[in-house]
Tab-separated table of C-alpha atoms and ligand atoms in Angstrom:
chain	number	residue	atom	x	y	z
A	14	MET	CA	112.353	140.700	102.178
A	15	THR	CA	112.163	138.870	105.508
A	16	GLN	CA	109.206	136.911	106.863
A	17	SER	CA	108.362	139.683	109.280
A	18	ALA	CA	107.825	142.049	106.361
A	19	HIS	CA	104.476	140.326	105.783
A	20	ASN	CA	103.121	141.118	109.221
A	21	THR	CA	100.572	143.904	109.055
A	22	ALA	CA	101.440	145.354	112.462
A	23	PRO	CA	105.188	145.513	112.960
A	24	SER	CA	106.290	144.873	116.516
A	25	ARG	CA	107.954	147.675	118.426
A	26	GLY	CA	111.447	146.664	117.412
A	27	ASP	CA	110.412	146.484	113.748
A	28	THR	CA	108.866	149.924	113.537
A	29	ILE	CA	110.559	152.188	111.059
A	30	VAL	CA	111.071	155.609	112.562
A	31	ILE	CA	110.712	158.418	110.026
A	32	ASP	CA	113.041	161.387	110.455
A	33	PRO	CA	110.764	164.089	111.958
A	34	MET	CA	111.937	166.591	109.335
A	35	TYR	CA	110.000	164.587	106.724
A	36	LEU	CA	106.774	164.298	108.696
A	37	PRO	CA	103.666	166.222	107.613
A	38	LYS	CA	102.435	168.871	110.044
A	39	ASP	CA	99.180	166.950	110.260
A	40	GLY	CA	99.075	163.197	109.687
A	41	ARG	CA	95.388	162.735	108.896
A	42	PHE	CA	94.819	161.588	105.307
A	43	GLY	CA	91.580	159.646	105.728
A	44	SER	CA	88.863	159.533	103.096
A	45	GLY	CA	86.221	160.163	105.766
A	46	PRO	CA	86.053	160.909	108.565
A	47	SER	CA	88.784	163.267	107.506
A	48	LYS	CA	90.970	165.967	108.988
A	49	ILE	CA	89.217	168.539	111.177
A	50	ARG	CA	91.182	171.795	111.404
A	51	ARG	CA	92.212	173.362	114.696
A	52	THR	CA	90.096	176.494	114.190
A	53	GLN	CA	87.053	174.242	113.825
A	54	VAL	CA	87.844	172.621	117.162
A	55	GLN	CA	88.386	176.074	118.686
A	56	ALA	CA	84.966	177.132	117.395
A	57	ILE	CA	83.446	174.415	119.580
A	58	GLU	CA	85.182	175.876	122.641
A	59	ASN	CA	84.195	179.417	121.629
A	60	HIS	CA	80.555	178.427	121.508
A	61	MET	CA	80.483	176.494	124.751
A	62	TYR	CA	77.927	178.777	126.402
A	63	ASP	CA	75.780	180.072	123.570
A	64	LEU	CA	75.387	176.920	121.427
A	65	LEU	CA	76.564	173.712	123.081
A	66	GLY	CA	73.916	172.238	125.311
A	67	THR	CA	71.210	174.635	124.136
A	68	SER	CA	67.889	174.000	122.416
A	69	HIS	CA	67.923	173.400	118.677
A	70	ARG	CA	64.476	175.028	118.508
A	71	GLN	CA	65.784	178.388	119.766
A	72	SER	CA	67.353	181.201	117.795
A	73	PRO	CA	71.080	180.584	118.493
A	74	VAL	CA	71.119	177.081	116.964
A	75	ARG	CA	68.633	178.112	114.283
A	76	THR	CA	70.982	180.934	113.311
A	77	LEU	CA	73.775	178.351	113.116
A	78	VAL	CA	71.710	176.200	110.751
A	79	GLY	CA	70.737	179.295	108.751
A	80	ASP	CA	74.408	180.257	108.376
A	81	ILE	CA	75.140	176.767	107.030
A	82	GLN	CA	72.312	177.068	104.515
A	83	GLU	CA	73.407	180.541	103.399
A	84	GLY	CA	77.060	179.540	103.331
A	85	LEU	CA	76.346	176.551	101.095
A	86	THR	CA	74.102	178.683	98.867
A	87	GLU	CA	77.085	180.975	98.303
A	88	PHE	CA	79.656	178.172	98.043
A	89	PHE	CA	77.690	176.253	95.387
A	90	ASN	CA	76.282	179.389	93.783
A	91	LEU	CA	72.842	177.823	93.963
A	92	PRO	CA	70.378	178.502	91.172
A	93	GLU	CA	67.119	180.260	92.069
A	94	GLY	CA	64.721	178.035	93.971
A	95	TYR	CA	67.201	175.387	95.132
A	96	GLU	CA	67.037	174.697	98.878
A	97	VAL	CA	69.546	173.362	101.393
A	98	VAL	CA	67.751	170.611	103.316
A	99	LEU	CA	69.299	168.673	106.188
A	100	GLY	CA	68.591	165.932	108.685
A	101	ASN	CA	70.099	163.199	110.794
A	102	GLY	CA	71.509	159.917	109.556
A	103	GLY	CA	74.150	160.665	106.919
A	104	ALA	CA	74.218	159.801	103.219
A	105	THR	CA	73.258	156.196	103.995
A	106	GLN	CA	70.025	157.482	105.500
A	107	PHE	CA	69.487	159.666	102.463
A	108	TRP	CA	69.473	156.593	100.181
A	109	ASP	CA	66.448	155.335	102.127
A	110	ILE	CA	64.876	158.802	102.036
A	111	ALA	CA	65.262	158.808	98.250
A	112	CYS	CA	63.653	155.364	98.023
A	113	ALA	CA	60.704	156.448	100.183
A	114	SER	CA	60.277	160.061	99.091
A	115	LEU	CA	61.815	160.643	95.668
A	116	ILE	CA	61.749	157.545	93.473
A	117	GLU	CA	58.211	157.102	92.219
A	118	THR	CA	58.334	153.646	90.621
A	119	LYS	CA	61.798	152.891	89.350
A	120	ALA	CA	65.319	154.313	89.146
A	121	SER	CA	68.269	153.837	86.829
A	122	PHE	CA	71.623	153.571	88.606
A	123	ALA	CA	75.313	153.539	87.884
A	124	SER	CA	77.330	151.198	90.060
A	125	PHE	CA	81.114	151.274	89.832
A	126	GLY	CA	82.039	150.715	93.461
A	127	SER	CA	80.691	150.007	96.940
A	128	PHE	CA	78.869	153.285	97.540
A	129	GLY	CA	77.043	153.361	94.212
A	130	GLN	CA	76.098	149.706	94.754
A	131	ALA	CA	74.824	150.333	98.287
A	132	PHE	CA	72.164	152.707	96.927
A	133	VAL	CA	71.149	150.082	94.335
A	134	ASN	CA	70.740	147.554	97.164
A	135	ALA	CA	68.595	150.004	99.119
A	136	ALA	CA	66.289	150.547	96.123
A	137	ASN	CA	66.060	146.854	95.303
A	138	SER	CA	64.966	146.031	98.822
A	139	THR	CA	62.266	148.726	98.831
A	140	PRO	CA	59.010	146.760	98.547
A	141	PHE	CA	57.029	149.301	96.513
A	142	LEU	CA	59.706	150.038	93.880
A	143	GLN	CA	60.245	148.085	90.686
A	144	ASN	CA	63.584	146.409	90.087
A	145	SER	CA	66.204	148.994	89.228
A	146	THR	CA	68.010	149.387	85.957
A	147	VAL	CA	71.697	149.111	86.829
A	148	SER	CA	74.642	149.972	84.656
A	149	THR	CA	77.795	148.503	86.200
A	150	ALA	CA	81.504	148.990	85.630
A	151	SER	CA	84.399	147.230	87.304
A	152	ALA	CA	86.343	148.906	90.109
A	153	GLY	CA	88.591	151.615	88.730
A	154	SER	CA	86.399	152.375	85.728
A	155	LEU	CA	83.291	154.491	85.207
A	156	THR	CA	79.795	154.187	83.839
A	157	LEU	CA	76.721	156.408	83.929
A	158	PRO	CA	73.144	155.216	84.448
A	159	ALA	CA	71.545	153.792	81.307
A	160	ILE	CA	68.926	155.988	79.687
A	161	ASP	CA	65.612	154.364	80.565
A	162	ASP	CA	62.273	155.942	79.713
A	163	SER	CA	60.545	153.969	82.454
A	164	ALA	CA	62.887	155.338	85.152
A	165	ASP	CA	61.813	158.412	87.108
A	166	ALA	CA	65.217	158.964	88.727
A	167	TYR	CA	68.861	158.676	87.658
A	168	CYS	CA	71.280	157.944	90.496
A	169	TRP	CA	75.063	157.837	90.648
A	170	PRO	CA	77.954	158.982	92.827
A	171	HIS	CA	79.916	162.094	91.853
A	172	ASN	CA	82.967	160.477	93.421
A	173	GLU	CA	83.194	156.742	94.166
A	174	THR	CA	85.109	156.803	97.448
A	175	SER	CA	85.873	153.077	97.385
A	176	THR	CA	87.854	153.258	94.136
A	177	GLY	CA	88.856	156.895	93.533
A	178	VAL	CA	86.829	157.362	90.351
A	179	ALA	CA	85.091	160.685	89.677
A	180	ALA	CA	82.035	160.902	87.424
A	181	PRO	CA	80.637	163.747	85.355
A	182	VAL	CA	77.560	165.460	86.763
A	183	THR	CA	75.201	166.318	83.918
A	184	ARG	CA	71.593	165.843	82.894
A	185	PHE	CA	72.827	163.304	80.368
A	186	ALA	CA	69.401	161.949	79.429
A	187	GLN	CA	67.736	165.291	78.925
A	188	GLY	CA	65.336	165.197	76.017
A	189	HIS	CA	64.388	161.585	76.706
A	190	ASP	CA	62.252	162.055	79.774
A	191	SER	CA	62.141	165.479	81.276
A	192	ASN	CA	60.416	164.063	84.358
A	193	ALA	CA	63.299	162.039	85.705
A	194	LEU	CA	65.150	163.432	88.717
A	195	TYR	CA	68.953	163.482	88.854
A	196	LEU	CA	70.098	162.307	92.303
A	197	VAL	CA	73.835	162.615	92.854
A	198	ASP	CA	75.661	161.191	95.855
A	199	ALA	CA	78.264	163.886	96.475
A	200	THR	CA	79.556	162.643	99.810
A	201	SER	CA	83.282	162.626	99.008
A	202	ALA	CA	82.953	165.203	96.212
A	203	ALA	CA	80.967	168.098	97.651
A	204	GLY	CA	83.385	170.824	98.642
A	205	ALA	CA	86.275	169.341	96.650
A	206	LEU	CA	85.192	168.782	93.050
A	207	PRO	CA	83.719	171.409	90.726
A	208	VAL	CA	80.005	171.059	90.067
A	209	ASP	CA	77.202	172.889	88.322
A	210	ILE	CA	74.286	172.300	90.687
A	211	SER	CA	71.747	173.151	87.972
A	212	GLN	CA	72.663	169.784	86.435
A	213	THR	CA	71.225	167.958	89.470
A	214	ASP	CA	67.920	167.731	91.298
A	215	VAL	CA	69.423	166.498	94.526
A	216	TYR	CA	73.116	166.850	95.352
A	217	TYR	CA	73.467	165.153	98.735
A	218	PHE	CA	76.328	164.420	101.084
A	219	SER	CA	77.507	163.731	104.615
A	220	PRO	CA	79.750	166.461	106.069
A	221	GLN	CA	82.659	164.330	107.417
A	222	LYS	CA	84.604	164.292	104.140
A	223	ALA	CA	85.506	167.480	102.239
A	224	PHE	CA	83.599	169.578	104.763
A	225	GLY	CA	85.784	168.241	107.568
A	226	SER	CA	82.942	167.959	110.047
A	227	ASP	CA	81.694	164.912	111.934
A	228	GLY	CA	79.399	162.172	110.677
A	229	GLY	CA	75.724	161.646	111.393
A	230	LEU	CA	74.184	164.397	109.284
A	231	TRP	CA	72.910	164.468	105.703
A	232	ILE	CA	72.672	167.596	103.593
A	233	ALA	CA	70.681	167.607	100.383
A	234	ILE	CA	70.640	170.478	97.931
A	235	CYS	CA	67.241	170.107	96.308
A	236	SER	CA	65.766	171.577	93.145
A	237	PRO	CA	62.157	172.819	93.155
A	238	LYS	CA	61.308	169.790	91.013
A	239	ALA	CA	62.694	167.380	93.634
A	240	ILE	CA	60.762	169.080	96.427
A	241	GLU	CA	57.588	168.961	94.338
A	242	ARG	CA	58.135	165.245	93.734
A	243	ALA	CA	58.578	164.550	97.452
A	244	GLU	CA	55.449	166.516	98.301
A	245	ARG	CA	53.381	164.783	95.654
A	246	ILE	CA	54.565	161.277	96.574
A	247	GLU	CA	53.808	161.809	100.228
A	248	SER	CA	50.346	163.229	99.655
A	249	GLN	CA	49.329	160.849	96.852
A	250	HIS	CA	50.713	157.644	98.201
A	251	ASN	CA	50.018	158.097	101.862
A	252	GLN	CA	47.432	155.323	101.653
A	253	GLN	CA	49.698	152.780	99.921
A	254	ARG	CA	53.199	153.811	100.866
A	255	TRP	CA	54.404	153.910	104.448
A	256	ILE	CA	56.817	156.822	104.746
A	257	PRO	CA	58.344	156.834	108.239
A	258	SER	CA	59.023	160.344	109.542
A	259	MET	CA	62.791	159.904	109.312
A	260	LEU	CA	62.417	158.982	105.614
A	261	SER	CA	60.121	161.849	104.751
A	262	LEU	CA	61.865	164.451	102.644
A	263	ARG	CA	58.754	166.603	102.928
A	264	LYS	CA	59.095	166.747	106.723
A	265	ALA	CA	62.806	167.507	106.370
A	266	VAL	CA	62.028	170.372	103.982
A	267	THR	CA	59.402	171.772	106.357
A	268	ASN	CA	61.926	171.739	109.206
A	269	SER	CA	64.813	173.055	107.121
A	270	ARG	CA	62.725	176.056	106.052
A	271	LYS	CA	62.581	176.903	109.759
A	272	GLN	CA	66.347	176.330	110.189
A	273	GLN	CA	65.614	173.164	112.119
A	274	THR	CA	65.853	169.401	111.784
A	275	LEU	CA	63.079	166.860	112.375
A	276	ASN	CA	64.815	165.519	115.467
A	277	THR	CA	67.732	166.713	117.581
A	278	PRO	CA	70.994	167.230	115.676
A	279	ALA	CA	74.555	167.014	117.045
A	280	ILE	CA	75.248	170.700	117.616
A	281	ALA	CA	79.043	170.239	117.602
A	282	THR	CA	78.783	168.759	114.103
A	283	LEU	CA	76.927	171.866	112.951
A	284	ILE	CA	79.559	174.137	114.508
A	285	PHE	CA	82.385	172.243	112.753
A	286	LEU	CA	80.450	172.531	109.511
A	287	ARG	CA	79.704	176.246	109.708
A	288	GLU	CA	83.324	176.987	110.519
A	289	GLN	CA	84.504	174.994	107.498
A	290	ILE	CA	82.019	176.573	105.089
A	291	GLN	CA	82.996	180.064	106.279
A	292	TRP	CA	86.693	179.237	105.891
A	293	LEU	CA	86.165	177.821	102.387
A	294	ASN	CA	84.145	180.848	101.314
A	295	GLU	CA	86.787	183.221	102.702
A	296	GLN	CA	89.542	181.396	100.835
A	297	GLY	CA	87.753	181.742	97.515
A	298	GLY	CA	84.931	179.218	97.550
A	299	LEU	CA	84.539	176.157	95.382
A	300	SER	CA	87.010	177.262	92.722
A	301	TRP	CA	89.724	177.739	95.359
A	302	ALA	CA	88.879	174.438	97.067
A	303	SER	CA	88.790	172.403	93.877
A	304	GLU	CA	92.033	173.957	92.640
A	305	ARG	CA	93.737	173.023	95.909
A	306	CYS	CA	92.455	169.426	95.719
A	307	ASN	CA	93.559	169.340	92.080
A	308	GLN	CA	97.058	170.334	93.046
A	309	SER	CA	97.350	167.709	95.810
A	310	ALA	CA	95.875	164.915	93.719
A	311	GLU	CA	97.897	165.693	90.594
A	312	PHE	CA	101.039	165.804	92.703
A	313	LEU	CA	100.361	162.275	93.979
A	314	TYR	CA	99.475	160.859	90.542
A	315	SER	CA	102.618	162.330	89.084
A	316	TRP	CA	104.739	161.129	92.032
A	317	ALA	CA	103.331	157.609	91.520
A	318	LYS	CA	104.044	157.783	87.807
A	319	HIS	CA	107.699	158.486	88.489
A	320	SER	CA	107.921	156.017	91.361
A	321	ARG	CA	109.461	152.572	90.887
A	322	TYR	CA	106.848	150.886	93.073
A	323	ALA	CA	103.569	152.861	92.892
A	324	ARG	CA	101.067	153.613	90.132
A	325	ALA	CA	97.610	155.129	89.844
A	326	PHE	CA	94.910	152.453	90.240
A	327	VAL	CA	92.544	154.291	87.887
A	328	GLN	CA	93.948	153.871	84.377
A	329	ASP	CA	92.102	156.708	82.653
A	330	PRO	CA	93.499	160.062	83.861
A	331	ALA	CA	90.233	161.789	82.902
A	332	ILE	CA	88.237	159.935	85.585
A	333	ARG	CA	90.851	159.970	88.369
A	334	SER	CA	89.447	161.534	91.521
A	335	HIS	CA	90.895	164.783	92.803
A	336	SER	CA	89.608	164.169	96.328
A	337	VAL	CA	90.377	160.482	96.953
A	338	VAL	CA	93.593	159.216	95.382
A	339	THR	CA	94.062	155.449	94.979
A	340	LEU	CA	97.549	154.107	94.312
A	341	ASP	CA	98.490	150.468	93.716
A	342	LEU	CA	101.832	149.267	95.045
A	343	ASP	CA	104.162	146.694	93.575
A	344	GLU	CA	103.329	143.178	94.781
A	345	THR	CA	106.678	142.963	96.557
A	346	ILE	CA	105.728	145.835	98.865
A	347	SER	CA	102.840	145.219	101.238
A	348	ALA	CA	100.530	148.242	101.368
A	349	ASP	CA	99.243	147.032	104.753
A	350	GLU	CA	102.769	147.074	106.074
A	351	VAL	CA	103.464	150.547	104.640
A	352	CYS	CA	100.269	151.819	106.305
A	353	ALA	CA	101.235	150.216	109.622
A	354	HIS	CA	104.656	151.928	109.574
A	355	LEU	CA	103.062	155.255	108.611
A	356	HIS	CA	100.531	154.822	111.406
A	357	ALA	CA	103.308	154.231	113.935
A	358	ASN	CA	104.663	157.639	112.891
A	359	GLY	CA	101.332	159.416	113.289
A	360	ILE	CA	100.295	159.276	109.619
A	361	VAL	CA	96.879	157.658	109.621
A	362	ASP	CA	94.132	156.208	107.429
A	363	THR	CA	96.137	155.698	104.224
A	364	PHE	CA	94.846	152.144	103.747
A	365	GLY	CA	92.847	151.101	100.691
A	366	TYR	CA	89.145	150.330	100.769
A	367	ARG	CA	88.979	146.977	102.550
A	368	LYS	CA	86.442	145.245	100.293
A	369	LEU	CA	88.384	146.178	97.172
A	370	GLY	CA	91.084	143.800	98.384
A	371	ARG	CA	93.974	145.384	96.492
A	372	ASN	CA	97.556	146.121	97.517
A	373	GLN	CA	96.626	149.762	97.601
A	374	LEU	CA	96.982	153.108	99.376
A	375	ARG	CA	94.011	155.486	99.404
A	376	ILE	CA	94.647	159.079	100.321
A	377	GLY	CA	92.037	161.720	101.059
A	378	VAL	CA	93.189	165.090	99.701
A	379	PHE	CA	90.249	167.218	100.763
A	380	PRO	CA	90.581	171.034	101.037
A	381	SER	CA	91.597	170.878	104.721
A	382	VAL	CA	94.702	168.876	103.835
A	383	GLU	CA	97.699	171.118	103.117
A	384	PRO	CA	99.206	170.424	99.678
A	385	ASP	CA	102.588	170.732	101.382
A	386	ASP	CA	101.663	167.892	103.733
A	387	VAL	CA	100.776	165.778	100.701
A	388	VAL	CA	104.319	166.293	99.395
A	389	ARG	CA	105.663	165.303	102.802
A	390	LEU	CA	103.452	162.223	102.831
A	391	SER	CA	105.016	161.065	99.567
A	392	GLU	CA	108.470	161.526	101.099
A	393	CYS	CA	107.426	159.497	104.137
A	394	ILE	CA	106.103	156.691	101.945
A	395	ASP	CA	109.421	156.700	100.063
A	396	TRP	CA	111.283	156.619	103.380
A	397	VAL	CA	109.246	153.681	104.722
A	398	VAL	CA	109.532	151.688	101.493
A	399	ALA	CA	113.283	152.299	101.272
A	400	HIS	CA	113.739	151.020	104.836
A	401	MET	CA	111.349	148.074	104.340
A	402	THR	CA	113.252	146.830	101.319
A	403	GLN	CA	116.659	147.258	102.959
A	404	HIS	CA	116.062	144.263	105.228
B	27	PLP	C1	81.139	157.977	102.974
B	27	PLP	C2	80.188	157.830	101.849
B	27	PLP	C3	78.853	157.469	102.061
B	27	PLP	C4	78.320	157.097	103.404
B	27	PLP	O1	78.282	158.172	104.277
B	27	PLP	P1	77.706	157.978	105.749
B	27	PLP	O2	77.821	159.316	106.368
B	27	PLP	O3	78.577	156.940	106.416
B	27	PLP	O4	76.304	157.490	105.625
B	27	PLP	C5	78.016	157.423	100.967
B	27	PLP	N1	78.449	157.710	99.731
B	27	PLP	C6	79.727	158.057	99.500
B	27	PLP	C7	80.148	158.387	98.092
B	27	PLP	C8	80.629	158.128	100.543
B	27	PLP	O5	81.906	158.477	100.295
């Protein structure tokens, strides 16, 4: 390998040109924001006059929000009494909402990557909460929150986007303390991985991953028990606990019941989202979507297994994500350089999670991504690596 092989951005002359016959039809493989399909973009154009630039308090946009709520109710086959609540700020905002409106005194967390840990940090910096119980596992492995009778909430990610590890979603501590809420961060899982919502009290996510929308919104599927908790905390603690409006789940529920949000939402984001939910439901819903993600992910894991230079980062096949695939490359082949060559050919966002610091590719295989394009991606990676090592 030459010196120049270590540069992350190859100069013009260095760029490896992939034969167009190998290129995927769509080169977006990001883990979020992720691919937005053409019909979603067309939906924006189609609704130029009746939705874009119109009031979110009037019936057209409220119908849009109502369609999203109904569509998700169908997609997740919601148990009786569960409600689809939404607001502005994304999953990161929802962590603070949970700290203000859902965790009463203390939560027990699982942290096995950056996103799980970020929620722990939010709780530990909340002045009125006790120090969290935290069960940790190293990147690439899995743990669940420790059973803790003094915790009133159990919190963990369904899919750790920074490492490509998927966790089970179950009421694992049932019988110990029936009062604890189960709060599951589903941001890169919802819409891609199978789930039984009855096993959660809040299943929350941002829509720019499997739902192929834009960022800035949070959606939380809440059990009656979670809504009760939020209502009680806000009415009981309103003397001691400052709950800013944007962190009030109760206010979000009140607005969501009227097909509205507390403050103005991005209407284009809602249009993208409705279009995607309708498409997913037409294709066959969650079972279709998760089977498709399965197929793409298993293809990549098996390709890596047979490759001379790539291997799955997550050792245990049972916890490998089927929405975000992480692959380590041989030390002799720079993943940064592979990504730069792919990027120059229109294949984007295949880089690993920066803070993980590994020689790694990370590939989002959400339902919008064609399994056929995933096969093509593997051929392009092979092409780039073969030409890199020829020097
Ligand atoms: C992307 C992601 C988040 C953060 O989402 P934002 O919309 O940026 O707030 C949180 N949790 C997980 C698991 C994610 O993948």
